[in-house]
Short mmCIF file of C-alpha atoms and ligand atoms in Angstrom, two decimals:
data_model
loop_
_atom_site.label_atom_id
_atom_site.label_comp_id
_atom_site.label_asym_id
_atom_site.label_seq_id
_atom_site.Cartn_x
_atom_site.Cartn_y
_atom_site.Cartn_z
CA UNK A 1 -11.66 5.08 -49.85
CA UNK A 2 -10.00 3.22 -46.93
CA UNK A 3 -7.33 5.48 -45.43
CA UNK A 4 -4.09 3.81 -44.25
CA UNK A 5 -1.94 4.44 -41.21
CA UNK A 6 1.03 2.80 -39.55
CA UNK A 7 -0.88 2.31 -36.29
CA UNK A 8 -4.49 2.71 -35.19
CA UNK A 9 -5.12 3.19 -31.46
CA UNK A 10 -8.62 2.39 -30.23
CA UNK A 11 -9.62 4.21 -27.04
CA UNK A 12 -8.06 7.50 -25.94
CA UNK A 13 -8.14 7.28 -22.18
CA UNK A 14 -4.75 7.59 -20.45
CA UNK A 15 -3.37 4.38 -22.04
CA UNK A 16 -4.46 5.11 -25.63
CA UNK A 17 -3.56 8.81 -25.52
CA UNK A 18 -0.08 7.99 -24.11
CA UNK A 19 0.43 5.36 -26.81
CA UNK A 20 -0.63 7.76 -29.57
CA UNK A 21 1.72 10.39 -28.14
CA UNK A 22 4.78 8.10 -28.09
CA UNK A 23 4.07 6.67 -31.56
CA UNK A 24 3.52 10.10 -33.12
CA UNK A 25 6.66 11.43 -31.45
CA UNK A 26 8.57 8.65 -33.27
CA UNK A 27 7.19 9.86 -36.59
CA UNK A 28 4.64 7.13 -37.25
CA UNK A 29 1.34 7.83 -39.01
CA UNK A 30 -1.09 7.37 -36.12
CA UNK A 31 -4.89 7.38 -36.04
CA UNK A 32 -6.57 7.53 -32.64
CA UNK A 33 -10.26 6.56 -32.48
CA UNK A 34 -12.38 7.40 -29.42
CA UNK A 35 -16.11 6.79 -29.02
CA UNK A 36 -16.68 9.73 -26.63
CA UNK A 37 -15.08 13.20 -26.29
CA UNK A 38 -12.06 12.86 -23.96
CA UNK A 39 -11.42 13.65 -21.24
CA UNK A 40 -14.82 12.30 -20.21
CA UNK A 41 -16.35 10.82 -17.05
CA UNK A 42 -17.68 7.55 -18.53
CA UNK A 43 -14.61 5.29 -18.35
CA UNK A 44 -11.71 5.02 -15.90
CA UNK A 45 -9.51 8.11 -16.39
CA UNK A 46 -11.59 10.72 -14.54
CA UNK A 47 -12.28 11.98 -11.02
CA UNK A 48 -9.98 15.00 -10.72
CA UNK A 49 -7.13 13.18 -8.91
CA UNK A 50 -5.13 9.94 -8.94
CA UNK A 51 -2.59 8.56 -6.49
CA UNK A 52 0.97 7.94 -7.64
CA UNK A 53 3.25 6.02 -5.27
CA UNK A 54 6.42 3.94 -5.45
CA UNK A 55 6.49 1.55 -2.43
CA UNK A 56 4.23 -0.60 -4.59
CA UNK A 57 2.38 -3.13 -2.42
CA UNK A 58 0.81 -4.93 -5.39
CA UNK A 59 4.21 -6.35 -6.50
CA UNK A 60 7.87 -5.17 -6.65
CA UNK A 61 7.78 -5.62 -10.45
CA UNK A 62 5.88 -2.34 -10.72
CA UNK A 63 8.57 -0.19 -9.07
CA UNK A 64 10.86 0.28 -12.13
CA UNK A 65 7.74 1.02 -14.18
CA UNK A 66 6.41 3.67 -11.83
CA UNK A 67 9.88 5.26 -11.67
CA UNK A 68 9.84 5.53 -15.47
CA UNK A 69 6.31 6.96 -15.23
CA UNK A 70 7.52 9.71 -12.86
CA UNK A 71 10.19 10.67 -15.42
CA UNK A 72 7.71 10.66 -18.30
CA UNK A 73 5.00 12.61 -16.45
CA UNK A 74 7.66 15.27 -15.80
CA UNK A 75 8.57 15.27 -19.52
CA UNK A 76 4.89 15.58 -20.53
CA UNK A 77 4.43 18.41 -18.01
CA UNK A 78 7.42 20.26 -19.50
CA UNK A 79 6.40 19.65 -23.12
CA UNK A 80 2.74 20.58 -22.49
CA UNK A 81 3.59 23.43 -20.13
CA UNK A 82 0.99 22.16 -17.64
CA UNK A 83 1.25 20.99 -14.05
CA UNK A 84 0.02 17.40 -13.93
CA UNK A 85 1.56 16.22 -10.64
CA UNK A 86 1.45 17.54 -7.05
CA UNK A 87 3.81 15.94 -4.52
CA UNK A 88 2.03 15.40 -1.18
CA UNK A 89 3.84 12.39 0.29
CA UNK A 90 1.94 9.14 0.82
CA UNK A 91 1.00 6.68 3.55
CA UNK A 92 0.07 3.03 3.35
CA UNK A 93 -1.53 2.21 6.70
CA UNK A 94 -2.53 -1.07 8.27
CA UNK A 95 -1.74 -3.82 10.76
CA UNK A 96 2.02 -4.63 10.57
CA UNK A 97 1.36 -8.05 9.01
CA UNK A 98 -1.22 -6.76 6.51
CA UNK A 99 -0.91 -7.33 2.74
CA UNK A 100 -0.71 -3.58 2.25
CA UNK A 101 2.10 -2.86 4.73
CA UNK A 102 4.08 -6.02 3.98
CA UNK A 103 3.77 -5.46 0.22
CA UNK A 104 4.85 -1.82 0.46
CA UNK A 105 7.86 -2.72 2.61
CA UNK A 106 8.89 -5.55 0.27
CA UNK A 107 8.87 -3.20 -2.75
CA UNK A 108 10.58 -0.40 -0.82
CA UNK A 109 13.36 -2.70 0.45
CA UNK A 110 13.76 -4.55 -2.85
CA UNK A 111 14.22 -1.34 -4.85
CA UNK A 112 15.62 1.03 -2.23
CA UNK A 113 12.58 3.30 -2.17
CA UNK A 114 13.12 6.03 0.44
CA UNK A 115 10.59 5.39 3.21
CA UNK A 116 9.92 5.52 6.93
CA UNK A 117 7.80 3.25 9.09
CA UNK A 118 5.59 5.25 11.47
CA UNK A 119 3.59 4.11 14.47
CA UNK A 120 -0.10 5.04 14.71
CA UNK A 121 0.77 7.71 17.30
CA UNK A 122 3.40 9.20 14.96
CA UNK A 123 0.85 9.29 12.12
CA UNK A 124 -1.65 11.13 14.33
CA UNK A 125 1.01 13.58 15.48
CA UNK A 126 2.18 14.38 11.93
CA UNK A 127 -1.19 14.15 10.18
CA UNK A 128 -3.89 14.99 12.75
CA UNK A 129 -6.71 14.30 10.26
CA UNK A 130 -5.82 10.57 10.25
CA UNK A 131 -6.79 8.28 13.13
CA UNK A 132 -5.28 4.84 12.46
CA UNK A 133 -6.08 2.04 14.94
CA UNK A 134 -3.46 2.00 17.75
CA UNK A 135 -1.91 -1.28 16.59
CA UNK A 136 -1.55 -0.07 12.99
CA UNK A 137 1.69 1.17 11.39
CA UNK A 138 2.26 3.22 8.25
CA UNK A 139 4.82 3.25 5.45
CA UNK A 140 5.59 6.89 4.63
CA UNK A 141 7.03 7.79 1.24
CA UNK A 142 7.96 11.38 0.50
CA UNK A 143 7.67 11.23 -3.30
CA UNK A 144 4.08 10.01 -3.53
CA UNK A 145 1.43 12.44 -4.68
CA UNK A 146 -1.49 13.38 -6.87
CA UNK A 147 -1.85 13.25 -10.65
CA UNK A 148 -4.62 15.23 -12.40
CA UNK A 149 -6.26 12.69 -14.77
CA UNK A 150 -8.37 14.89 -17.00
CA UNK A 151 -5.51 17.35 -17.51
CA UNK A 152 -3.10 14.46 -18.02
CA UNK A 153 -5.23 12.92 -20.77
CA UNK A 154 -5.82 16.33 -22.39
CA UNK A 155 -2.07 17.05 -22.34
CA UNK A 156 -1.20 13.68 -23.91
CA UNK A 157 -3.84 14.14 -26.62
CA UNK A 158 -2.64 17.68 -27.32
CA UNK A 159 0.97 16.51 -27.64
CA UNK A 160 -0.01 13.52 -29.79
CA UNK A 161 -1.72 15.95 -32.17
CA UNK A 162 1.25 18.32 -32.04
CA UNK A 163 3.46 15.39 -33.17
CA UNK A 164 1.12 14.67 -36.07
CA UNK A 165 -1.33 12.08 -34.77
CA UNK A 166 -4.85 12.21 -36.22
CA UNK A 167 -7.42 11.87 -33.44
CA UNK A 168 -11.11 11.26 -34.12
CA UNK A 169 -13.63 11.59 -31.30
CA UNK A 170 -17.21 10.36 -31.37
CA UNK A 171 -16.06 7.39 -33.48
CA UNK A 172 -16.89 4.04 -31.92
CA UNK A 173 -14.93 1.11 -33.35
CA UNK A 174 -17.43 -1.63 -34.08
CA UNK A 175 -15.02 -4.29 -35.35
CA UNK A 176 -11.58 -5.16 -36.72
CA UNK A 177 -10.14 -7.79 -39.06
CA UNK A 178 -6.48 -8.81 -39.15
CA UNK A 179 -5.39 -10.43 -42.40
CA UNK A 180 -1.71 -11.01 -41.79
CA UNK A 181 -0.58 -7.91 -43.70
CA UNK A 182 -2.43 -5.45 -41.51
CA UNK A 183 -5.69 -4.67 -39.76
CA UNK A 184 -8.96 -3.28 -41.14
CA UNK A 185 -10.89 -1.28 -38.53
CA UNK A 186 -14.59 -0.44 -38.83
CA UNK A 187 -16.42 2.42 -37.16
CA UNK A 188 -19.94 3.70 -37.72
CA UNK A 189 -18.41 6.55 -39.74
CA UNK A 190 -15.90 4.70 -41.87
CA UNK A 191 -13.27 2.02 -42.35
CA UNK A 192 -9.54 2.48 -41.77
CA UNK A 193 -6.47 0.31 -42.28
CA UNK A 194 -3.15 0.08 -40.49
CA UNK A 195 -0.15 -2.22 -40.17
CA UNK A 196 -0.71 -2.42 -36.41
CA UNK A 197 -3.67 -2.03 -34.06
CA UNK A 198 -3.51 -1.11 -30.36
CA UNK A 199 -6.69 -1.87 -28.39
CA UNK A 200 -6.84 0.37 -25.29
CA UNK A 201 -10.61 0.33 -24.84
CA UNK A 202 -10.65 0.19 -21.03
CA UNK A 203 -13.90 -1.24 -19.63
CA UNK A 204 -15.12 -1.95 -23.19
CA UNK A 205 -12.12 -4.08 -24.17
CA UNK A 206 -14.18 -7.29 -24.32
CA UNK A 207 -16.35 -5.72 -27.02
CA UNK A 208 -13.26 -5.90 -29.25
CA UNK A 209 -11.52 -8.93 -27.68
CA UNK A 210 -14.52 -11.00 -26.57
CA UNK A 211 -12.85 -13.68 -24.46
CA UNK A 212 -10.31 -11.53 -22.67
CA UNK A 213 -10.60 -12.67 -19.03
CA UNK A 214 -11.46 -9.31 -17.46
CA UNK A 215 -14.44 -8.07 -15.49
CA UNK A 216 -15.73 -4.51 -15.07
CA UNK A 217 -16.31 -3.33 -11.52
CA UNK A 218 -18.33 -0.24 -10.60
CA UNK A 219 -16.56 2.08 -8.15
CA UNK A 220 -17.96 5.00 -6.17
CA UNK A 221 -15.89 8.09 -5.31
CA UNK A 222 -17.11 10.73 -2.85
CA UNK A 223 -15.83 14.23 -2.03
CA UNK A 224 -16.61 15.42 1.49
CA UNK A 225 -16.46 18.88 3.01
CA UNK A 226 -14.38 18.62 6.21
CA UNK A 227 -16.66 19.01 9.26
CA UNK A 228 -13.86 20.81 11.17
CA UNK A 229 -10.23 21.87 10.91
CA UNK A 230 -10.27 22.23 7.07
CA UNK A 231 -6.56 23.15 7.04
CA UNK A 232 -5.67 19.64 8.20
CA UNK A 233 -7.00 18.29 4.88
CA UNK A 234 -4.99 20.50 2.60
CA UNK A 235 -1.89 19.27 0.72
CA UNK A 236 1.11 19.58 3.03
CA UNK A 237 -1.07 18.60 5.99
CA UNK A 238 -2.64 15.47 4.54
CA UNK A 239 -0.84 13.12 2.13
CA UNK A 240 -2.46 10.62 -0.21
CA UNK A 241 -3.23 7.54 1.84
CA UNK A 242 -4.40 3.94 1.62
CA UNK A 243 -5.70 2.10 4.71
CA UNK A 244 -6.16 -1.65 5.09
CA UNK A 245 -9.16 -1.58 7.45
CA UNK A 246 -9.82 -5.33 7.32
CA UNK A 247 -7.79 -8.25 5.88
CA UNK A 248 -7.44 -7.56 2.14
CA UNK A 249 -9.90 -4.66 2.34
CA UNK A 250 -8.67 -1.17 1.59
CA UNK A 251 -9.95 2.37 1.20
CA UNK A 252 -8.00 5.41 0.12
CA UNK A 253 -8.11 9.17 0.28
CA UNK A 254 -6.65 12.24 -1.37
CA UNK A 255 -6.21 15.70 0.18
CA UNK A 256 -8.63 18.59 -0.37
CA UNK A 257 -7.50 20.25 -3.60
CA UNK A 258 -10.35 22.75 -3.40
CA UNK A 259 -13.23 20.34 -4.06
CA UNK A 260 -13.24 18.55 -0.69
CA UNK A 261 -11.42 15.46 0.55
CA UNK A 262 -11.86 12.51 -1.82
CA UNK A 263 -12.52 9.09 -0.29
CA UNK A 264 -13.36 5.73 -1.84
CA UNK A 265 -13.32 2.01 -1.13
CA UNK A 266 -10.86 0.04 -3.28
CA UNK A 267 -12.77 -2.76 -5.04
CA UNK A 268 -15.87 -4.05 -3.19
CA UNK A 269 -17.93 -2.85 -6.20
CA UNK A 270 -20.55 -4.68 -8.25
CA UNK A 271 -19.68 -6.25 -11.59
CA UNK A 272 -21.33 -4.36 -14.42
CA UNK A 273 -21.74 -3.89 -18.16
CA UNK A 274 -20.02 -0.55 -18.97
CA UNK A 275 -22.90 0.51 -21.24
CA UNK A 276 -25.63 -0.30 -18.70
CA UNK A 277 -23.91 0.79 -15.49
CA UNK A 278 -25.93 2.85 -13.00
CA UNK A 279 -24.06 6.14 -12.80
CA UNK A 280 -26.09 7.50 -9.89
CA UNK A 281 -24.38 7.19 -6.49
CA UNK A 282 -26.86 5.79 -3.99
CA UNK A 283 -27.26 7.05 -0.41
CA UNK A 284 -26.30 3.63 0.94
CA UNK A 285 -23.01 3.78 -0.97
CA UNK A 286 -22.15 7.16 0.53
CA UNK A 287 -23.01 5.74 3.95
CA UNK A 288 -20.67 2.78 3.45
CA UNK A 289 -17.82 5.22 2.78
CA UNK A 290 -18.86 7.41 5.68
CA UNK A 291 -18.53 4.41 8.05
CA UNK A 292 -14.80 4.32 7.28
CA UNK A 293 -14.53 8.09 7.49
CA UNK A 294 -16.06 8.21 10.97
CA UNK A 295 -13.48 5.68 12.18
CA UNK A 296 -10.30 6.76 10.40
CA UNK A 297 -10.78 10.40 9.25
CA UNK A 298 -13.50 11.64 11.64
CA UNK A 299 -13.14 15.39 11.00
CA UNK A 300 -13.87 14.76 7.32
CA UNK A 301 -17.36 13.47 8.12
CA UNK A 302 -19.06 16.56 6.67
CA UNK A 303 -21.50 17.10 3.83
CA UNK A 304 -21.08 15.45 0.45
CA UNK A 305 -19.84 17.91 -2.16
CA UNK A 306 -19.69 15.53 -5.16
CA UNK A 307 -20.03 11.82 -5.80
CA UNK A 308 -19.32 9.91 -8.99
CA UNK A 309 -19.05 6.48 -10.52
CA UNK A 310 -15.93 5.14 -12.22
CA UNK A 311 -14.99 1.76 -13.68
CA UNK A 312 -12.23 -0.71 -12.86
CA UNK A 313 -11.34 -3.32 -15.50
CA UNK A 314 -10.02 -6.23 -13.46
CA UNK A 315 -7.81 -9.07 -14.58
CA UNK A 316 -8.27 -12.24 -12.48
CA UNK A 317 -5.05 -11.53 -10.52
CA UNK A 318 -5.46 -7.72 -10.52
CA UNK A 319 -2.28 -7.32 -12.55
CA UNK A 320 -2.05 -5.63 -15.95
CA UNK A 321 -2.57 -7.22 -19.36
CA UNK A 322 -0.07 -5.92 -21.92
CA UNK A 323 0.38 -8.46 -24.69
CA UNK A 324 -0.09 -9.24 -28.36
CA UNK A 325 -3.28 -11.02 -29.41
CA UNK A 326 -2.20 -14.71 -29.52
CA UNK A 327 -3.85 -15.25 -32.91
CA UNK A 328 -3.00 -11.84 -34.41
CA UNK A 329 0.58 -10.60 -33.76
CA UNK A 330 -0.26 -7.25 -35.40
CA UNK A 331 -2.76 -6.50 -32.60
CA UNK A 332 -1.58 -5.29 -29.17
CA UNK A 333 -3.97 -5.52 -26.20
CA UNK A 334 -3.54 -2.91 -23.48
CA UNK A 335 -5.65 -3.55 -20.36
CA UNK A 336 -3.48 -2.16 -17.55
CA UNK A 337 -6.10 -1.30 -14.95
CA UNK A 338 -7.45 -3.38 -12.04
CA UNK A 339 -7.88 -0.03 -10.30
CA UNK A 340 -4.23 1.02 -10.25
CA UNK A 341 -3.17 1.80 -13.83
CA UNK A 342 -3.38 5.57 -14.27
CA UNK A 343 -0.02 6.46 -12.73
CA UNK A 344 1.74 4.22 -15.29
CA UNK A 345 0.01 5.77 -18.34
CA UNK A 346 3.02 7.39 -20.08
CA UNK A 347 5.25 4.40 -19.27
CA UNK A 348 2.69 1.91 -20.63
CA UNK A 349 2.36 4.13 -23.73
CA UNK A 350 6.14 3.97 -24.21
CA UNK A 351 6.14 0.19 -23.82
CA UNK A 352 3.26 -0.11 -26.31
CA UNK A 353 5.18 2.04 -28.82
CA UNK A 354 8.27 -0.16 -28.35
CA UNK A 355 6.25 -3.36 -28.80
CA UNK A 356 4.46 -2.06 -31.89
CA UNK A 357 7.60 -0.67 -33.56
CA UNK A 358 10.35 -3.16 -32.63
CA UNK A 359 8.32 -6.06 -31.21
CA UNK A 360 9.93 -5.92 -27.74
CA UNK A 361 10.04 -3.39 -24.92
CA UNK A 362 12.93 -1.87 -22.99
CA UNK A 363 11.15 -3.01 -19.76
CA UNK A 364 10.47 -6.72 -19.19
CA UNK A 365 6.68 -7.00 -19.49
CA UNK A 366 6.42 -10.79 -19.34
CA UNK A 367 4.73 -10.29 -15.93
CA UNK A 368 1.82 -8.71 -17.82
CA UNK A 369 1.58 -11.44 -20.46
CA UNK A 370 -1.64 -13.35 -21.18
CA UNK A 371 0.18 -16.64 -20.76
CA UNK A 372 0.19 -16.22 -16.95
CA UNK A 373 -3.60 -16.50 -16.99
CA UNK A 374 -3.36 -20.10 -18.13
CA UNK A 375 -6.14 -21.62 -20.22
CA UNK A 376 -8.45 -18.71 -19.40
CA UNK A 377 -5.80 -16.37 -20.78
CA UNK A 378 -4.58 -16.13 -24.37
CA UNK A 379 -5.48 -19.66 -25.42
CA UNK A 380 -9.20 -18.83 -25.49
CA UNK A 381 -8.96 -15.60 -27.49
C1 FAD B 1 -12.40 5.25 -8.92
C2 FAD B 1 -11.05 4.95 -9.51
C3 FAD B 1 -9.93 5.33 -8.83
C4 FAD B 1 -8.67 5.05 -9.35
N1 FAD B 1 -7.57 5.47 -8.67
C5 FAD B 1 -6.35 5.28 -9.22
C6 FAD B 1 -5.20 5.85 -8.59
O1 FAD B 1 -5.31 6.52 -7.56
N2 FAD B 1 -4.01 5.64 -9.19
C7 FAD B 1 -3.87 4.93 -10.35
O2 FAD B 1 -2.74 4.77 -10.82
N3 FAD B 1 -4.94 4.38 -10.97
C8 FAD B 1 -6.17 4.54 -10.43
N4 FAD B 1 -7.27 4.06 -11.06
C9 FAD B 1 -7.12 3.22 -12.27
C10 FAD B 1 -6.93 4.05 -13.50
O3 FAD B 1 -7.71 5.21 -13.47
C11 FAD B 1 -7.18 3.21 -14.73
O4 FAD B 1 -6.38 2.05 -14.67
C12 FAD B 1 -6.86 3.93 -16.03
O5 FAD B 1 -7.51 5.15 -16.07
C13 FAD B 1 -7.26 3.06 -17.21
O6 FAD B 1 -7.06 3.79 -18.39
P1 FAD B 1 -7.56 3.26 -19.79
O7 FAD B 1 -7.01 4.19 -20.80
O8 FAD B 1 -7.25 1.81 -19.90
O9 FAD B 1 -9.15 3.32 -19.71
P2 FAD B 1 -10.14 4.53 -20.07
O10 FAD B 1 -9.64 5.80 -19.55
O11 FAD B 1 -11.50 4.12 -19.68
O12 FAD B 1 -10.01 4.62 -21.66
C14 FAD B 1 -10.63 3.71 -22.52
C15 FAD B 1 -11.22 4.55 -23.65
O13 FAD B 1 -11.62 3.69 -24.69
C16 FAD B 1 -12.79 4.24 -25.29
N5 FAD B 1 -13.43 3.17 -26.03
C17 FAD B 1 -13.93 2.03 -25.52
N6 FAD B 1 -14.44 1.26 -26.50
C18 FAD B 1 -14.25 1.94 -27.66
C19 FAD B 1 -14.57 1.67 -29.03
N7 FAD B 1 -15.17 0.55 -29.39
N8 FAD B 1 -14.24 2.61 -29.96
C20 FAD B 1 -13.62 3.76 -29.60
N9 FAD B 1 -13.29 4.07 -28.33
C21 FAD B 1 -13.60 3.17 -27.37
C22 FAD B 1 -13.58 4.75 -24.08
O14 FAD B 1 -14.53 5.70 -24.44
C23 FAD B 1 -12.46 5.33 -23.20
O15 FAD B 1 -12.26 6.69 -23.43
C24 FAD B 1 -8.54 4.34 -10.57
C25 FAD B 1 -9.69 3.96 -11.29
C26 FAD B 1 -10.94 4.27 -10.77
C27 FAD B 1 -12.14 3.85 -11.55
#
């Protein structure tokens, strides 16, 4: 017997779990299908901590969205009774003319984000662990901080269930068919039907939408034990930070939350197949992070406590894809990653619920439409 639902959500990382939560809260019959057992460390929503920030260098369009995300994370925290966010302040550091600094300032000035511009000497005085190059400047924003991804996903899934969603783990979706009056979804364990389908499959999205123009990039994250002055790495002494160390090249770090200071390069990873990716972190990869550490965060150059692999799903322009399938209006594609999606999870989930229920969202998401990708975008799907 094929069971029917209003909406089926494929993939229960932060995007799928947030979508299931918002849809269930609106009283829809929701089925969430996840191939692994979330929260897990095989996709993109793991690694103990995520940066949330507002002076959004990628594009000013994101600022209203991240502001909504702050509100919704606070609501999820309250409803779940769990702390999911820690405010630490944040710095975007680089040469004054760099993409990172200029982009942060443009977003901050366009949307009135409270911020300060610090010189390198001021950064060193306030945050002794950080050693920016003398000619660098930093955009300081008080409200930036850390989100806890595994707890965030677990909270969203728990609330989705509490609002009546049915969530099935260990069920890989192997295919779907839209027939104009709904969508039939196949897994190895059974077949389900719904009026609408939301595909939030992260790095595996092209398994279900073959020609979507995204690529999967392997990322390495490393936690270091501070070599000296451990207090300087604790929240309150060290904010979340992003440094543009060469034109268009960034690395970032998060304070020591008890498991060491977390450091990683942003992009610069190899393109991979998410099912065949090497999940071992190689010595050379740790060394390439250490190089940056020695220069910009020297006292953190201690022993490696943990290292892990994670996956970015990149659109060609590193912006999100949130759009209906051009050939199947009952199917919504959610691929909001390119290495910066987590913070927006609950806001993207709300937008997805709007789009699925009323066909339009309260926030203008045309910026995330497939059409912008030209012939390689929707036309080919
Ligand atoms: C190292 C790293 C650091 C990052 N840092 C930040 C940061 O500081 N701030 C920030 O905002 N963002 C950051 N990001 C980006 C952010 O984590 C991602 O954009 C976000 O987690 C993507 O969520 P998702 O739900 O799309 O993907 P995922 O969490 O990967 O979820 C997709 C889910 O779909 C499931 N799935 C796939 N195929 C199927 C199928 N056929 N059937 C059933 N289930 C399926 C998978 O098992 C998975 O659970 C970072 C990402 C990485 C990798």
